[in-house]
Structures are given as C-alpha cells and as structure tokens.
CSV table of C-alpha atoms in Angstrom, one decimal:
chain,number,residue,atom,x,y,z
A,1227,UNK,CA,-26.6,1.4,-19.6
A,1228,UNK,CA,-27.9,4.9,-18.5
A,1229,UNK,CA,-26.4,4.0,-15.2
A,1230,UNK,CA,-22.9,4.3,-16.3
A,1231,UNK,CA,-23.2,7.3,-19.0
A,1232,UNK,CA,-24.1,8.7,-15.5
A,1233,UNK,CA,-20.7,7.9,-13.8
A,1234,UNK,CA,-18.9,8.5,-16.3
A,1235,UNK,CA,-20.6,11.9,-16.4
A,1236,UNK,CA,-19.8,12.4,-12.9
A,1237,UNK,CA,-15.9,11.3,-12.8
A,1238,UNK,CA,-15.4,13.7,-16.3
A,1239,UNK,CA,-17.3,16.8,-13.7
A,1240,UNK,CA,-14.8,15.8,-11.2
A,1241,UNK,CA,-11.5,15.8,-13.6
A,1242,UNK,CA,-12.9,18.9,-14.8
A,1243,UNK,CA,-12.8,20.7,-11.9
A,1244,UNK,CA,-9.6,19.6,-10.5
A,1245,UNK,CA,-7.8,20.7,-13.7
A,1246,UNK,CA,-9.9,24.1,-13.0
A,1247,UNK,CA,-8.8,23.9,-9.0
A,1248,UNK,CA,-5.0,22.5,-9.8
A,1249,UNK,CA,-4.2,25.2,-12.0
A,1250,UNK,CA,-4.4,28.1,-9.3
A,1251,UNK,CA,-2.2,25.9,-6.1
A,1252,UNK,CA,0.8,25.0,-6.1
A,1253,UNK,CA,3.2,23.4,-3.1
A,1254,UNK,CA,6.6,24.7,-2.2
A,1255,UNK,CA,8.8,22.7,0.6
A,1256,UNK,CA,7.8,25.4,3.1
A,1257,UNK,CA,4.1,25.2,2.2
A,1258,UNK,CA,2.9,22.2,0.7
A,1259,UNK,CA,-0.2,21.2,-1.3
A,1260,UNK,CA,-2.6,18.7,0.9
A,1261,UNK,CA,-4.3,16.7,-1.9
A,1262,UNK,CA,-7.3,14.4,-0.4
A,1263,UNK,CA,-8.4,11.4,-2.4
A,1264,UNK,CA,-11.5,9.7,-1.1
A,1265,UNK,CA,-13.0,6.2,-2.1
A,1266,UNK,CA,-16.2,4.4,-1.3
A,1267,UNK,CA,-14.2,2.7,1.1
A,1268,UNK,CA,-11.3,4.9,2.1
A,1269,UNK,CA,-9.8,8.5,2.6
A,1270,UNK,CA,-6.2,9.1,2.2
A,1271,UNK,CA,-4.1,12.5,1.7
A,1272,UNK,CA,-0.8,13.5,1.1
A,1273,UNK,CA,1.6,16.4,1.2
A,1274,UNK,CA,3.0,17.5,-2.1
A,1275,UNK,CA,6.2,19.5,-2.6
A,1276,UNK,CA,5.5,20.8,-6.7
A,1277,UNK,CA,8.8,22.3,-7.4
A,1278,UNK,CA,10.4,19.1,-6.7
A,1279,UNK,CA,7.8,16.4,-6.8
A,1280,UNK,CA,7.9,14.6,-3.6
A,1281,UNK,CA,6.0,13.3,-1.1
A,1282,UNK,CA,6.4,14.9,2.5
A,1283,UNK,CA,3.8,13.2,4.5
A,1284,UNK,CA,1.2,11.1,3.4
A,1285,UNK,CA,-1.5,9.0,5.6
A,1286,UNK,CA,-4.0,6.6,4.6
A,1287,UNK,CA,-7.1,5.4,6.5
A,1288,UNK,CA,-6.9,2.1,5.0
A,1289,UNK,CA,-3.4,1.5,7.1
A,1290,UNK,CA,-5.1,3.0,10.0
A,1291,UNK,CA,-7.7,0.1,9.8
A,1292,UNK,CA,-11.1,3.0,9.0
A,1293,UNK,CA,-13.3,3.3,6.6
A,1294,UNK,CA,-14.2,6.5,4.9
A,1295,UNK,CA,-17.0,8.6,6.7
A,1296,UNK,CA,-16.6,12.5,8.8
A,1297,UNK,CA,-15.1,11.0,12.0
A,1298,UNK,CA,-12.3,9.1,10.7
A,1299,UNK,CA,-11.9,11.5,8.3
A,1300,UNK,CA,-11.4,13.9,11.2
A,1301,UNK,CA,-8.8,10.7,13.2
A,1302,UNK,CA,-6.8,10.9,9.8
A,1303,UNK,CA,-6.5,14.3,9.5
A,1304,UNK,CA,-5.1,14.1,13.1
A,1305,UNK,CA,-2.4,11.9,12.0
A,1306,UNK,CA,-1.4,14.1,9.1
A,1307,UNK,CA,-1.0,16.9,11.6
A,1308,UNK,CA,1.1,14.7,13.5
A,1309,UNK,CA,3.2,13.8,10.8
A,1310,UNK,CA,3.4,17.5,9.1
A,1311,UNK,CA,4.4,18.8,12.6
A,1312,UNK,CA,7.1,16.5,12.7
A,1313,UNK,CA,8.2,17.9,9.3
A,1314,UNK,CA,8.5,21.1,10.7
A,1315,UNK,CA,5.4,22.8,8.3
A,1316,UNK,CA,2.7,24.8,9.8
A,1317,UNK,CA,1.4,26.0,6.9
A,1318,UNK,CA,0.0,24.1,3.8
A,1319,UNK,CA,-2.1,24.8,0.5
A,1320,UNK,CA,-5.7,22.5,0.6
A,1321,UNK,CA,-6.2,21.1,-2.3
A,1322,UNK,CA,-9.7,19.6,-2.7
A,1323,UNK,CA,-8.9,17.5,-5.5
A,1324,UNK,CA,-12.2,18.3,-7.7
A,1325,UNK,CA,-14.4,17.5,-4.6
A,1326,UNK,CA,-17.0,19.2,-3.6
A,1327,UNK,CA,-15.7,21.5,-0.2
A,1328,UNK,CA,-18.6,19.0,2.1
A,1329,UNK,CA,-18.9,16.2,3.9
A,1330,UNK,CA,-16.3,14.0,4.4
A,1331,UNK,CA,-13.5,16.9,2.2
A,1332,UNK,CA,-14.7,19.4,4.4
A,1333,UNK,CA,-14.4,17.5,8.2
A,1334,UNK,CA,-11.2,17.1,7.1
A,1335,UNK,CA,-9.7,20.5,6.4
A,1336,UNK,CA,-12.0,21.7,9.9
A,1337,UNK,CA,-10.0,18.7,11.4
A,1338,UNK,CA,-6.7,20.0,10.1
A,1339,UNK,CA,-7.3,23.6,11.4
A,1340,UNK,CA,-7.9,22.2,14.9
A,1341,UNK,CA,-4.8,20.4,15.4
A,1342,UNK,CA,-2.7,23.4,14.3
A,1343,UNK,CA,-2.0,23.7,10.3
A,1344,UNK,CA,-3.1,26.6,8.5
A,1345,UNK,CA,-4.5,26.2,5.3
C-alpha cells in the first residue's frame, strides 16, 4: 500500500512543478515550446505553437523502434532537429515538463544544441 501513496506522491511533485515551470514559457510560431514526455519505455517530444495550439513537429522514439535511455534520447532529439529545420525554426523554448533537468531530459536538450537549435 505504502508503495503507491509513494507514486502517487511522486506524480503529484511532478504536476506540481510543471504547473510552477508552464507558467513562465510559452511558444509562439517563430519560437516554439519543446515539451519532452518520457515513459519507462519511451521518450517522445513535440513542438508547441501556444498562441494557436498546434503541433509543429513532433517525434516519438516508439516509431523510431528505441527504448527510452541517454543515447536514443540523444538519436531522437536528432530527428526533431531534422524535422524543426525543415520547419524553418532555429530557435525554441525547452520545456522540461516537471522533470528533473538530468539524465535522459538533459541528453536531450545537449543533443538538441548540437544539431543546431537554440534553446
């Protein structure tokens, strides 16, 4: 029983501090908020536009055939860049999502600023 007051605990910290982290970014068409979800299994991200509510880019590393860990975080990343420089944006807002900035959240914003966004 303890077991799940504990993750329950730990997914109300997380909501917690994405409301704290969401209410400070924001995306516009010509710099969009990067929102990473992670899983125990997968890792996927998309680019938001706020003012209008789409979705620019979005990649998944469940339809790239990974599982979630730092170097196929950094192989999706790598395709978002792909996909956002194809867009014609350079520039976007990071948005953690109420993660923790390590592991797995951070390899992929490192992997973003190699392959030429600017967060």
């Amino acid at each position: 029983m303890s077991r799940i007051k504990d993750l329950a605990k730990k997914n109300a910290l997380r909501i917690k501090r994405k409301k704290r982290v969401r209410g400070s970014i924001f995306g516009t068409a010509e710099k969009p908020r990067v929102s990473i979800f992670k899983s125990n299994k997968y890792v996927s991200a998309q680019a938001i536009n706020d003012v209008e509510g789409i979705t620019l880019a979005a990649v998944s590393s469940k339809a790239m055939g990974l599982n979630v860990n730092k170097e196929n975080a950094v192989k999706v990343a790598a395709q978002l860049a792909e996909n956002l420089k194809t867009a014609g944006i350079e520039t976007v807002v990071y948005d953690r999502n109420g993660y923790l900035y390590h592991g797995v959240v951070a390899a992929f914003a490192d992997a973003l600023r190699e392959n030429g966004i600017k967060l």
